[in-house]
PDB file of N, CA, C and O in Angstrom:
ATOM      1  N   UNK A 789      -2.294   9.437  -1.631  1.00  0.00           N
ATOM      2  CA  UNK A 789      -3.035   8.417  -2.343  1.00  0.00           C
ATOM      3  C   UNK A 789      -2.725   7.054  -1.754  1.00  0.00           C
ATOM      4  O   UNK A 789      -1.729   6.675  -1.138  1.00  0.00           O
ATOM      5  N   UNK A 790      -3.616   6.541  -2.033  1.00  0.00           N
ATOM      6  CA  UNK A 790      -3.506   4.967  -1.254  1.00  0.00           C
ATOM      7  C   UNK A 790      -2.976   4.267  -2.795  1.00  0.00           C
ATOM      8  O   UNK A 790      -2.874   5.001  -3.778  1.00  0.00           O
ATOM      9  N   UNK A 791      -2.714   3.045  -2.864  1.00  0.00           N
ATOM     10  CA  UNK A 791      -1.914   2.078  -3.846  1.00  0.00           C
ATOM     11  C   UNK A 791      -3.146   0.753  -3.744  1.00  0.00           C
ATOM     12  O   UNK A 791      -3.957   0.205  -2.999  1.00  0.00           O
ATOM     13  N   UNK A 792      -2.712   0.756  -4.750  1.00  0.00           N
ATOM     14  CA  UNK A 792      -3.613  -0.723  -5.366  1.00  0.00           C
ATOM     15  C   UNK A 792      -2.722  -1.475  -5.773  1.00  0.00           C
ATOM     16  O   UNK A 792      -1.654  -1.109  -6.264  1.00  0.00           O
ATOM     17  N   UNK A 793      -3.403  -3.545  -5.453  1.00  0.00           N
ATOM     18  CA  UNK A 793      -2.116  -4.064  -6.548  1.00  0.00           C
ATOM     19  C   UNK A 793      -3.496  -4.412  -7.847  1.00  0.00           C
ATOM     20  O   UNK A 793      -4.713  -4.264  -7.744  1.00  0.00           O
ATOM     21  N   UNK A 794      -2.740  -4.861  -8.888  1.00  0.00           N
ATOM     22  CA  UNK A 794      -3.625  -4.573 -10.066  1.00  0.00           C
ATOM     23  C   UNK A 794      -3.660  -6.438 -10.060  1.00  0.00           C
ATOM     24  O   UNK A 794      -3.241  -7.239  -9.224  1.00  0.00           O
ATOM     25  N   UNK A 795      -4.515  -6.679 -11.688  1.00  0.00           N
ATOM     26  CA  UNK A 795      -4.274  -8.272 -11.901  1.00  0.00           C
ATOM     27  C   UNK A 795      -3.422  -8.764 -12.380  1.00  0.00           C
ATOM     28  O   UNK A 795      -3.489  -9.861 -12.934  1.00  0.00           O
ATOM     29  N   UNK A 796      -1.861  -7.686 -12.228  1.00  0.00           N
ATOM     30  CA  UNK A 796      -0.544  -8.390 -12.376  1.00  0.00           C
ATOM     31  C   UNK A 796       0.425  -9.390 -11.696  1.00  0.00           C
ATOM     32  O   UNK A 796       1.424 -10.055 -11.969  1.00  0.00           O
ATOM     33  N   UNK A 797      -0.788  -9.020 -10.198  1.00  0.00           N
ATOM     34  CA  UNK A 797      -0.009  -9.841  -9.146  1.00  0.00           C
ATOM     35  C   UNK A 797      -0.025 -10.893  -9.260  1.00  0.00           C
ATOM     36  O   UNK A 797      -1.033 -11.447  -9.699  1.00  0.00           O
ATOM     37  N   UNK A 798       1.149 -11.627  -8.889  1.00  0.00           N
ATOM     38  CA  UNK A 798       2.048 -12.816  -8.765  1.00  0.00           C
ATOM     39  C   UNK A 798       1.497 -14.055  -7.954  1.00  0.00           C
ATOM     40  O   UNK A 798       1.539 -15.282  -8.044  1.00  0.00           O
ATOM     41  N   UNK A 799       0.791 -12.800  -6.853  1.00  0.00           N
ATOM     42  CA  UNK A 799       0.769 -13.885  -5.054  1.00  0.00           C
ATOM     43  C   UNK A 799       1.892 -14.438  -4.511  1.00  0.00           C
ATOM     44  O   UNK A 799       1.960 -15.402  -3.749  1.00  0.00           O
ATOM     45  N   UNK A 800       2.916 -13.648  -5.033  1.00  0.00           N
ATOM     46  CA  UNK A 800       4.249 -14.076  -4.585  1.00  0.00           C
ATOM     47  C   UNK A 800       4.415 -13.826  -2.673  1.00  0.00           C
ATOM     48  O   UNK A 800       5.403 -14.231  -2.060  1.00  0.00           O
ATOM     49  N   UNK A 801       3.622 -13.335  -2.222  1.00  0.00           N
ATOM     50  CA  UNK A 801       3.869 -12.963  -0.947  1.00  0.00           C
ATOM     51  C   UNK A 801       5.045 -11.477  -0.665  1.00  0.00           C
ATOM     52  O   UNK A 801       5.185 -10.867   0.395  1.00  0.00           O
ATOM     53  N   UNK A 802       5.638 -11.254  -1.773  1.00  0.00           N
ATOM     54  CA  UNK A 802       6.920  -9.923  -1.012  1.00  0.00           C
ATOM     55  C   UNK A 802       6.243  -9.172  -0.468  1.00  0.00           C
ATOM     56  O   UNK A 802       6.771  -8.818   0.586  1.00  0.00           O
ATOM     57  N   UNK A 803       5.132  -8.639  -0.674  1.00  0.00           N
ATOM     58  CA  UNK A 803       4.621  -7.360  -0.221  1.00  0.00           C
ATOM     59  C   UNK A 803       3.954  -7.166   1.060  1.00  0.00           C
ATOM     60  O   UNK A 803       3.839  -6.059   1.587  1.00  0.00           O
ATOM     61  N   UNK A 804       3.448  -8.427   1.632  1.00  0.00           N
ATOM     62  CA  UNK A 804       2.607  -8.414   3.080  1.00  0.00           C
ATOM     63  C   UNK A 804       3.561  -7.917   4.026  1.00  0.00           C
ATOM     64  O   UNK A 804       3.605  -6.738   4.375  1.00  0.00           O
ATOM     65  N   UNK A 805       4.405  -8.913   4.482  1.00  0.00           N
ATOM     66  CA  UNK A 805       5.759  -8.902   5.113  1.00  0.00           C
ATOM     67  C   UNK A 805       6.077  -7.161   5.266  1.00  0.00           C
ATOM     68  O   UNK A 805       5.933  -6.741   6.414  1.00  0.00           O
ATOM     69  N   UNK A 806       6.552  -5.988   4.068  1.00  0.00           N
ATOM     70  CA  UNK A 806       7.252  -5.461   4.690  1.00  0.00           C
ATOM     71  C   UNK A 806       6.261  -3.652   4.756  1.00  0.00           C
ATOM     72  O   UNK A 806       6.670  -2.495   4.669  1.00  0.00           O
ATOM     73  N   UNK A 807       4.865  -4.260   4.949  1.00  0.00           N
ATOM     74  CA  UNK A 807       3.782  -3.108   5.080  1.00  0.00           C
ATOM     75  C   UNK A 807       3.824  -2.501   6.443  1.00  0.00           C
ATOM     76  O   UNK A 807       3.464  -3.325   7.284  1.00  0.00           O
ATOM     77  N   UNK A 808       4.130  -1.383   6.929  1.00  0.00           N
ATOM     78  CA  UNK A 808       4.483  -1.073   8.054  1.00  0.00           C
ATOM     79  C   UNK A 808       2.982  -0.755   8.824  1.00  0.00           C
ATOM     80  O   UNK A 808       2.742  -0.832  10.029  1.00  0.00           O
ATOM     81  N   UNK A 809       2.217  -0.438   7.899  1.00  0.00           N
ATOM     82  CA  UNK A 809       0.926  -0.803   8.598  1.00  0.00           C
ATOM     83  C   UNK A 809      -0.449  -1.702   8.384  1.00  0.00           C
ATOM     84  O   UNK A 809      -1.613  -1.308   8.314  1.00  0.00           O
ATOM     85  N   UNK A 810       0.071  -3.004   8.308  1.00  0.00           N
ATOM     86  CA  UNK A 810      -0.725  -3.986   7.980  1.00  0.00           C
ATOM     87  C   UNK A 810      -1.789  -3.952   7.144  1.00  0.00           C
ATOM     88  O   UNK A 810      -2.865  -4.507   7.371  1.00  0.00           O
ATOM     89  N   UNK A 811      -1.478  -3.216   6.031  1.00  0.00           N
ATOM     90  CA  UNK A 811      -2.762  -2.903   4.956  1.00  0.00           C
ATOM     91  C   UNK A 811      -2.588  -3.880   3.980  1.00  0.00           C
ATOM     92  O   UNK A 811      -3.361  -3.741   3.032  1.00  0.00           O
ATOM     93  N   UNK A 812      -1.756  -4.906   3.897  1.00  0.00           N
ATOM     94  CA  UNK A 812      -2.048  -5.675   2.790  1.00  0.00           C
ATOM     95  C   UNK A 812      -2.427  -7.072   3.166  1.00  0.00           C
ATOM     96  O   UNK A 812      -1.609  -7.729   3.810  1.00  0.00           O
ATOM     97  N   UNK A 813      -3.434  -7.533   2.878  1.00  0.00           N
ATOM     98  CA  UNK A 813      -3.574  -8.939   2.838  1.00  0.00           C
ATOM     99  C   UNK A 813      -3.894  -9.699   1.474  1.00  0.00           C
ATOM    100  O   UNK A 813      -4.024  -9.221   0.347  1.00  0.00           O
ATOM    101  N   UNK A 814      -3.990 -11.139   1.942  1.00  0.00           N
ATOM    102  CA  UNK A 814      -4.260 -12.025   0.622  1.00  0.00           C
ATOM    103  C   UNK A 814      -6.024 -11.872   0.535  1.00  0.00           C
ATOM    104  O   UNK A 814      -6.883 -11.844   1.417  1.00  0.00           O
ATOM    105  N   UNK A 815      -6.092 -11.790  -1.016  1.00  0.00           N
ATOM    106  CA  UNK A 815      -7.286 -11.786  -1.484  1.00  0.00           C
ATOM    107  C   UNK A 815      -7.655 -13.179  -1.755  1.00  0.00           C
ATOM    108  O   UNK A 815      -7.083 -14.197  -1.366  1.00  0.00           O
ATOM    109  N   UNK A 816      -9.031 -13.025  -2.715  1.00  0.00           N
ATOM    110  CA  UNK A 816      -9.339 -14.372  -3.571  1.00  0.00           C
ATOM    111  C   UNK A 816      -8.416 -14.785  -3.899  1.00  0.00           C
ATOM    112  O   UNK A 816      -7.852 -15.714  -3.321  1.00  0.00           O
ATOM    113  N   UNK A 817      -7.789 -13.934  -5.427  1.00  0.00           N
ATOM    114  CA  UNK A 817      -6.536 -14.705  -6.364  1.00  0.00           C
ATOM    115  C   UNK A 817      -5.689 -13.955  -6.127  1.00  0.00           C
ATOM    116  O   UNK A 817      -4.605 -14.535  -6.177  1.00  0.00           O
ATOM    117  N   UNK A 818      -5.551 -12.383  -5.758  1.00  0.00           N
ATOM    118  CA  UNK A 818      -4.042 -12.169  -5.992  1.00  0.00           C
ATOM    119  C   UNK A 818      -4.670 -10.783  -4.016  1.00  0.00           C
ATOM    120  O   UNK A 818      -5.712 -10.480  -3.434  1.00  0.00           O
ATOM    121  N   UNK A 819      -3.249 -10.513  -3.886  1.00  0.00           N
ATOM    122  CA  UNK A 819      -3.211  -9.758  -2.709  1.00  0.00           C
ATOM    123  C   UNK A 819      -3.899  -8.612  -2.846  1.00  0.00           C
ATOM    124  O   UNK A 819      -4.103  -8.187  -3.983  1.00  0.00           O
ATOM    125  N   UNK A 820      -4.360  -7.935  -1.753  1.00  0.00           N
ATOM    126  CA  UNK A 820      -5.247  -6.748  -2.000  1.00  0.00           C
ATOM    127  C   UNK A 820      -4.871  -5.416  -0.491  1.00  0.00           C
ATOM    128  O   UNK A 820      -4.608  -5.635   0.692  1.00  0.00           O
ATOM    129  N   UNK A 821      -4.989  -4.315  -1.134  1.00  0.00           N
ATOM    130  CA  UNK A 821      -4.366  -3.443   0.166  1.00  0.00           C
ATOM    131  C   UNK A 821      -5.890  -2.785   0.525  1.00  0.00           C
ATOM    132  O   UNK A 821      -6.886  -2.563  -0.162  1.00  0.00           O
ATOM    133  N   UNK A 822      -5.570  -2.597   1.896  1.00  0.00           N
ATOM    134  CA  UNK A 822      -6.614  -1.466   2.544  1.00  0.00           C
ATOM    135  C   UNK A 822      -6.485  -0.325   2.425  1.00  0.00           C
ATOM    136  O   UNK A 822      -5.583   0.138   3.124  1.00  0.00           O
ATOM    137  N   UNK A 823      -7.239   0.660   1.562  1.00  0.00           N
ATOM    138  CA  UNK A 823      -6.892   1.989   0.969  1.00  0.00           C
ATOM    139  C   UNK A 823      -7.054   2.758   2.231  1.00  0.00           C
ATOM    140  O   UNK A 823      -6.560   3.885   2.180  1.00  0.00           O
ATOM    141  N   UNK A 824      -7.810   2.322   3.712  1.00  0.00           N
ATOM    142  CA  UNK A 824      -7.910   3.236   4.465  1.00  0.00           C
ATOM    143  C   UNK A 824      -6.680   3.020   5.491  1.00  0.00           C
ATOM    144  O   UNK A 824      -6.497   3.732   6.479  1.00  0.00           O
ATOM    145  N   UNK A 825      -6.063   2.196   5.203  1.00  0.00           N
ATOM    146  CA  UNK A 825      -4.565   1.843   5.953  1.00  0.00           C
ATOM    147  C   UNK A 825      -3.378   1.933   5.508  1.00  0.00           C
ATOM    148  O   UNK A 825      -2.360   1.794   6.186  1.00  0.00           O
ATOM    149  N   UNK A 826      -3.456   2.280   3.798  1.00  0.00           N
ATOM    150  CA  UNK A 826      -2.315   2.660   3.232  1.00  0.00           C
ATOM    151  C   UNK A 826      -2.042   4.350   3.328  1.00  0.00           C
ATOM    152  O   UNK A 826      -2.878   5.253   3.303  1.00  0.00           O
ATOM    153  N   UNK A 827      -0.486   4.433   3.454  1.00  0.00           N
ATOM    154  CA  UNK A 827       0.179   5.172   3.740  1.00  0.00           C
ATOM    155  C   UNK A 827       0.741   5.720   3.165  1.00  0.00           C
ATOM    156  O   UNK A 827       1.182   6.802   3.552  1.00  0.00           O
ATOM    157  N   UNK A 828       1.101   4.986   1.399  1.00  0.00           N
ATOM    158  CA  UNK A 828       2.446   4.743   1.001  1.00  0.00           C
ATOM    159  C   UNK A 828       3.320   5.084   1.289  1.00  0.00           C
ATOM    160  O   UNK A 828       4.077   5.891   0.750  1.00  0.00           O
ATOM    161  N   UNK A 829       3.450   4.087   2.953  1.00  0.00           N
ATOM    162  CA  UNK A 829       4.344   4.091   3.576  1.00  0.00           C
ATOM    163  C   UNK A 829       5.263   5.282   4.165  1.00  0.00           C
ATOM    164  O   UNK A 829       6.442   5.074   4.449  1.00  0.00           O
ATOM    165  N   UNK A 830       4.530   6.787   4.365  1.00  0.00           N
ATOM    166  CA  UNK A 830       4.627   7.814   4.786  1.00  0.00           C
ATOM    167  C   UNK A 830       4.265   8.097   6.438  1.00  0.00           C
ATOM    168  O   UNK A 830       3.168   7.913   6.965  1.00  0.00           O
ATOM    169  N   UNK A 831       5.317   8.520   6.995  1.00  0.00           N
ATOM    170  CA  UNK A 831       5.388   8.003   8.222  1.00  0.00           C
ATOM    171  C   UNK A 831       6.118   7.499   8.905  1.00  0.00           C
ATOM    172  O   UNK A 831       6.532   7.783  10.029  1.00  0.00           O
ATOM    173  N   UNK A 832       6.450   6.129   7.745  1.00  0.00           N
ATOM    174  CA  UNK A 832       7.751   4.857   8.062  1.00  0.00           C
ATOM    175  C   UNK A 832       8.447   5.084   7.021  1.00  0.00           C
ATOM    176  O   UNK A 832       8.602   6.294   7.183  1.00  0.00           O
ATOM    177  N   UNK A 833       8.941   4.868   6.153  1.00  0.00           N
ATOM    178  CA  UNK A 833       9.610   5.061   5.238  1.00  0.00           C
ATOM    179  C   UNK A 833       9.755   6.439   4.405  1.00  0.00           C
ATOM    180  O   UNK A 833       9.079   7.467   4.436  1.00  0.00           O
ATOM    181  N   UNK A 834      11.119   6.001   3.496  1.00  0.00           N
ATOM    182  CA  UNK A 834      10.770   7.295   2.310  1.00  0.00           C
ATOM    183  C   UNK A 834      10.061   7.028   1.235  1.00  0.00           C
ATOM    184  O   UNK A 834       9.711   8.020   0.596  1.00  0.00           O
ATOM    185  N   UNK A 835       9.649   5.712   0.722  1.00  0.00           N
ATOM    186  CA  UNK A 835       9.102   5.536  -0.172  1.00  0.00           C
ATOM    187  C   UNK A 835       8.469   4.263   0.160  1.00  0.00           C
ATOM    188  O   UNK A 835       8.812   3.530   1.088  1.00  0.00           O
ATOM    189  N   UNK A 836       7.029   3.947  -1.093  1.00  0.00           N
ATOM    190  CA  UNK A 836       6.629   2.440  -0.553  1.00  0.00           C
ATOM    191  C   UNK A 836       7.583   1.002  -0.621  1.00  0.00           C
ATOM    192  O   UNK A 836       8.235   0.489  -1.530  1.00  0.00           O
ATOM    193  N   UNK A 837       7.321   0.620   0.825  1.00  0.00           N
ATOM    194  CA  UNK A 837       8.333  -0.902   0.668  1.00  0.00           C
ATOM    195  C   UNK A 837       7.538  -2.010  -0.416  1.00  0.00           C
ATOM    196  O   UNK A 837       8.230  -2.757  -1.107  1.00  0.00           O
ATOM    197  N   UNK A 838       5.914  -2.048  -0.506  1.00  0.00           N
ATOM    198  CA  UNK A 838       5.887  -2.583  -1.146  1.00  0.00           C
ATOM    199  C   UNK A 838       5.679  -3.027  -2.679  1.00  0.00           C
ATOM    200  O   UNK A 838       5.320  -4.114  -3.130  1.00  0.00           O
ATOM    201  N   UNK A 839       6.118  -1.486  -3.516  1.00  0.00           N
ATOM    202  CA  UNK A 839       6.501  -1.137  -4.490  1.00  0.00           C
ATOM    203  C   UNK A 839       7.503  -1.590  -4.722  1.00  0.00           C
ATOM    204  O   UNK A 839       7.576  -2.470  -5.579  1.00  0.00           O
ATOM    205  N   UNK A 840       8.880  -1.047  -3.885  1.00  0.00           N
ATOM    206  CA  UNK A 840      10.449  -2.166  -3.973  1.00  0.00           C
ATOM    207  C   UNK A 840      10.421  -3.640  -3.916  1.00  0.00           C
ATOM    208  O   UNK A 840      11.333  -4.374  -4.300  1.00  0.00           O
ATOM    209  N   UNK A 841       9.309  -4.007  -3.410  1.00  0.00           N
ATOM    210  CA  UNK A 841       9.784  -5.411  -3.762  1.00  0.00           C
ATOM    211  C   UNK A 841       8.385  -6.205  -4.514  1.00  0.00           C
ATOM    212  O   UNK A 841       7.606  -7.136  -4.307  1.00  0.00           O
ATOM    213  N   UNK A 842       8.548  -5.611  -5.069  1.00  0.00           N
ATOM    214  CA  UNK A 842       6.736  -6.654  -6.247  1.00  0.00           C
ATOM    215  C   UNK A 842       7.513  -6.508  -7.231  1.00  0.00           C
ATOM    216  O   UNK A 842       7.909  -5.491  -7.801  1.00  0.00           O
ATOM    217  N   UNK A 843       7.753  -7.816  -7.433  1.00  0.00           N
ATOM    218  CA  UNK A 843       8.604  -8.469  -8.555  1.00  0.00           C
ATOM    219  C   UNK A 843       7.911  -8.270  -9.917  1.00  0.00           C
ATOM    220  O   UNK A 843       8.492  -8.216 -11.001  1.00  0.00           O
ATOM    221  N   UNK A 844       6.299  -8.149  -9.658  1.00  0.00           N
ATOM    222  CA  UNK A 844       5.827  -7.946 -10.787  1.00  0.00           C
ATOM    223  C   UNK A 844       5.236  -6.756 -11.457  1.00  0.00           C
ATOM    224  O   UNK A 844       4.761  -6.672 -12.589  1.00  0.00           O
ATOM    225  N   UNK A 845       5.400  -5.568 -10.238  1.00  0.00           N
ATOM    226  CA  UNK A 845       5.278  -4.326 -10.747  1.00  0.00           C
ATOM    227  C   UNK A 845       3.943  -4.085 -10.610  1.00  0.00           C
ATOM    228  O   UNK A 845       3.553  -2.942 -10.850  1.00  0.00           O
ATOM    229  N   UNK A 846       3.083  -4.999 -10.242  1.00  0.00           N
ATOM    230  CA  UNK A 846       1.717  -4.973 -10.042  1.00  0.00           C
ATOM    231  C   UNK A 846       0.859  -3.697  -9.157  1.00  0.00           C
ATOM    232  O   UNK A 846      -0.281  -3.388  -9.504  1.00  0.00           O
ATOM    233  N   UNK A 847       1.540  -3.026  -8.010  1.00  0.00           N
ATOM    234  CA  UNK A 847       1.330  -2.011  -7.158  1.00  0.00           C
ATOM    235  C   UNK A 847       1.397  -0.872  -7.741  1.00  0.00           C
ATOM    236  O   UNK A 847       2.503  -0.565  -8.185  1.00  0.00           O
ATOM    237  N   UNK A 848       0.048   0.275  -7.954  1.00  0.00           N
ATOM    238  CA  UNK A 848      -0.168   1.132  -8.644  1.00  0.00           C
ATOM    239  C   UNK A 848      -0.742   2.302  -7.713  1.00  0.00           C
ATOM    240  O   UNK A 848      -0.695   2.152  -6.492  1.00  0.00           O
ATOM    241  N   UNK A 849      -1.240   3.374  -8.228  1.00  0.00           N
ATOM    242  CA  UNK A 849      -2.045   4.411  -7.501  1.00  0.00           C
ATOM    243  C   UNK A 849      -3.327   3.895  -7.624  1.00  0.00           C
ATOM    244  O   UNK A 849      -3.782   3.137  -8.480  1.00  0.00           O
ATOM    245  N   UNK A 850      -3.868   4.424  -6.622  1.00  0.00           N
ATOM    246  CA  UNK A 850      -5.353   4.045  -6.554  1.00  0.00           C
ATOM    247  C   UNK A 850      -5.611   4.901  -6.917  1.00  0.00           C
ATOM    248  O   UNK A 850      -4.933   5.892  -6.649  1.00  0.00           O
ATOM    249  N   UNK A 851      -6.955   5.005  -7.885  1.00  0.00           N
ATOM    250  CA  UNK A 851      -7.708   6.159  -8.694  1.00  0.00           C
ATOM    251  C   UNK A 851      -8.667   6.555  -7.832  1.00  0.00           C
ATOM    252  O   UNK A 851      -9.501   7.255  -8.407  1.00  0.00           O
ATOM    253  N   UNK A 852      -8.835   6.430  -6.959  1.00  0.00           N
ATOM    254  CA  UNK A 852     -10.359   6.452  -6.067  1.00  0.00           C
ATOM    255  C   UNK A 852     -10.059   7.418  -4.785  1.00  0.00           C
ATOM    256  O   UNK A 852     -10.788   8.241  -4.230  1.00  0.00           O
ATOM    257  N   UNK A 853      -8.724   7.014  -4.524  1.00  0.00           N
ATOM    258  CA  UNK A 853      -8.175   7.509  -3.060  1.00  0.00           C
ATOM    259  C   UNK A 853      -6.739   8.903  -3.208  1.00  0.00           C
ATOM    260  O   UNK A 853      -5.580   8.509  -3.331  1.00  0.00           O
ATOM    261  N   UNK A 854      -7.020  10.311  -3.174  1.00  0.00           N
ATOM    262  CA  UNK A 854      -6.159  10.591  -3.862  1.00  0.00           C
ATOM    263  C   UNK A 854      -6.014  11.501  -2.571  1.00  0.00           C
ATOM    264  O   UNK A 854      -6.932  12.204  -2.149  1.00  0.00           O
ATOM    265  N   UNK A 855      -4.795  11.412  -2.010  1.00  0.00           N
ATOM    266  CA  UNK A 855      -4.433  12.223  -0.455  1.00  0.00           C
ATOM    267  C   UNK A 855      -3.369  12.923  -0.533  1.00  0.00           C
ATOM    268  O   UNK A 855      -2.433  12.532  -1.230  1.00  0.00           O
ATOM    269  N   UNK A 856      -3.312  14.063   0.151  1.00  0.00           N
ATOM    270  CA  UNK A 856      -1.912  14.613   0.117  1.00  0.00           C
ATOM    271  C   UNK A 856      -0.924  14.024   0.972  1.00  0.00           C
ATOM    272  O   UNK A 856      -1.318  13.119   1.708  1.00  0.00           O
ATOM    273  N   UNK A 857       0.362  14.380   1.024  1.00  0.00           N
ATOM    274  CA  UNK A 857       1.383  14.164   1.693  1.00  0.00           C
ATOM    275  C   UNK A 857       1.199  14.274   3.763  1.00  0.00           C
ATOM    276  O   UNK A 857       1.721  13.675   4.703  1.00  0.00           O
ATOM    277  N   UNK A 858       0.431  15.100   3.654  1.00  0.00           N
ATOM    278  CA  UNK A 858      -0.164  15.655   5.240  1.00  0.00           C
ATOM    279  C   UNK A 858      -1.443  15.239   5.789  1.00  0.00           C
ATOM    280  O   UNK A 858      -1.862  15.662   6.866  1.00  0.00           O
ATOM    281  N   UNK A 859      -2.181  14.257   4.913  1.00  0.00           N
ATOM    282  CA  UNK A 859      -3.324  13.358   4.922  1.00  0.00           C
ATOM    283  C   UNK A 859      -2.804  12.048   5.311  1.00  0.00           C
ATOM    284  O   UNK A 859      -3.013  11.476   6.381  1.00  0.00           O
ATOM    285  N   UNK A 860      -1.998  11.574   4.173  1.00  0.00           N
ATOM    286  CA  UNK A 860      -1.005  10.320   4.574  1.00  0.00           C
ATOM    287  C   UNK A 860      -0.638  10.537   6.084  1.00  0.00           C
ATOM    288  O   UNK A 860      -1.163   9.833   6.947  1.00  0.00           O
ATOM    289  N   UNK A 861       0.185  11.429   6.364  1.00  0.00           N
ATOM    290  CA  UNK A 861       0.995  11.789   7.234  1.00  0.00           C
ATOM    291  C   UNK A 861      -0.013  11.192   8.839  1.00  0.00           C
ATOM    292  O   UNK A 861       0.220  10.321   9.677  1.00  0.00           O
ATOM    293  N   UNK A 862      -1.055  12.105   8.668  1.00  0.00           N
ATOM    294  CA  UNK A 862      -1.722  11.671   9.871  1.00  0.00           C
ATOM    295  C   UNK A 862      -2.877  10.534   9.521  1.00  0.00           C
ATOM    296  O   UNK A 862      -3.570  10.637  10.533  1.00  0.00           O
ATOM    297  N   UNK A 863      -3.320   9.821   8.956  1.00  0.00           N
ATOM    298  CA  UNK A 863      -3.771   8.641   8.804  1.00  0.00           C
ATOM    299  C   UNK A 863      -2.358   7.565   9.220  1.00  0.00           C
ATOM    300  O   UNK A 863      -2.779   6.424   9.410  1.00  0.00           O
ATOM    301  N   UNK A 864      -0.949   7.657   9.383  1.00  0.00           N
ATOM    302  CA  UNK A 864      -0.199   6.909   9.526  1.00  0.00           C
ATOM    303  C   UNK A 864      -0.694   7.173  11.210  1.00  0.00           C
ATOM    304  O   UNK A 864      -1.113   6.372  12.045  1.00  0.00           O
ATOM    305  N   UNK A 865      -0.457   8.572  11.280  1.00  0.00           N
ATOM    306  CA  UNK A 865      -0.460   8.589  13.074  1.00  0.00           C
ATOM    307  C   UNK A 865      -1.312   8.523  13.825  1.00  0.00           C
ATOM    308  O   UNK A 865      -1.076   8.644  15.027  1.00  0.00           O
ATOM    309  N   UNK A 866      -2.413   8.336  13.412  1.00  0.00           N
ATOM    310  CA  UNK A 866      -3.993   7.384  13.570  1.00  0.00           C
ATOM    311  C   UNK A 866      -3.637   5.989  13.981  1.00  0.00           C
ATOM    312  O   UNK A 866      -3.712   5.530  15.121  1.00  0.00           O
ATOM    313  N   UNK A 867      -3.298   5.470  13.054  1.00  0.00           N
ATOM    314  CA  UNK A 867      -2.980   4.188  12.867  1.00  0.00           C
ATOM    315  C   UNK A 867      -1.842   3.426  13.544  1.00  0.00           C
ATOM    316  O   UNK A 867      -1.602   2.219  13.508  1.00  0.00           O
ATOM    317  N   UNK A 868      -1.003   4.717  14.361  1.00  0.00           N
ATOM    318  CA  UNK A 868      -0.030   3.949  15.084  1.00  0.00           C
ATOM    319  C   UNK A 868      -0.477   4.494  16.649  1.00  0.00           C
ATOM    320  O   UNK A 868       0.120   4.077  17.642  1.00  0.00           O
TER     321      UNK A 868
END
């Protein structure tokens, strides 16, 4: 599954910074991820980095985008 941030976000910036594959940028008002570039962080990490650091908890599952572990897997290795 790809991750969404919701309208909890902050715009604090933590989350761009540590996306290992450049799926998040700034939106209108609050940051927004590319569901066809998210990974959650599978691939690079063990878990999403930018879940650990959203101060506001705002980063959720996307309801729209729902992938297995071996979907992730090679959409990361697409992408690198």
């Amino acid at each position: 599954m790809a991750l969404l941030i919701n309208q909890d976000c902050t715009a604090c910036d933590a989350c761009e910074p540590v996306c290992p594959n450049d799926a998040i940028s700034v939106g209108d008002l609050i940051y927004v991820i590319n569901p066809l570039a998210c990974t959650e962080c599978v691939g690079a990490e063990d878990e999403p980095q930018c879940k650990l650091v959203c101060p506001a908890d705002s980063i959720v599952q996307h309801p729209d985008f729902v992938e297995s572990p071996e979907e992730l897997q090679a959409k990361y290795e697409s992408l690198h």
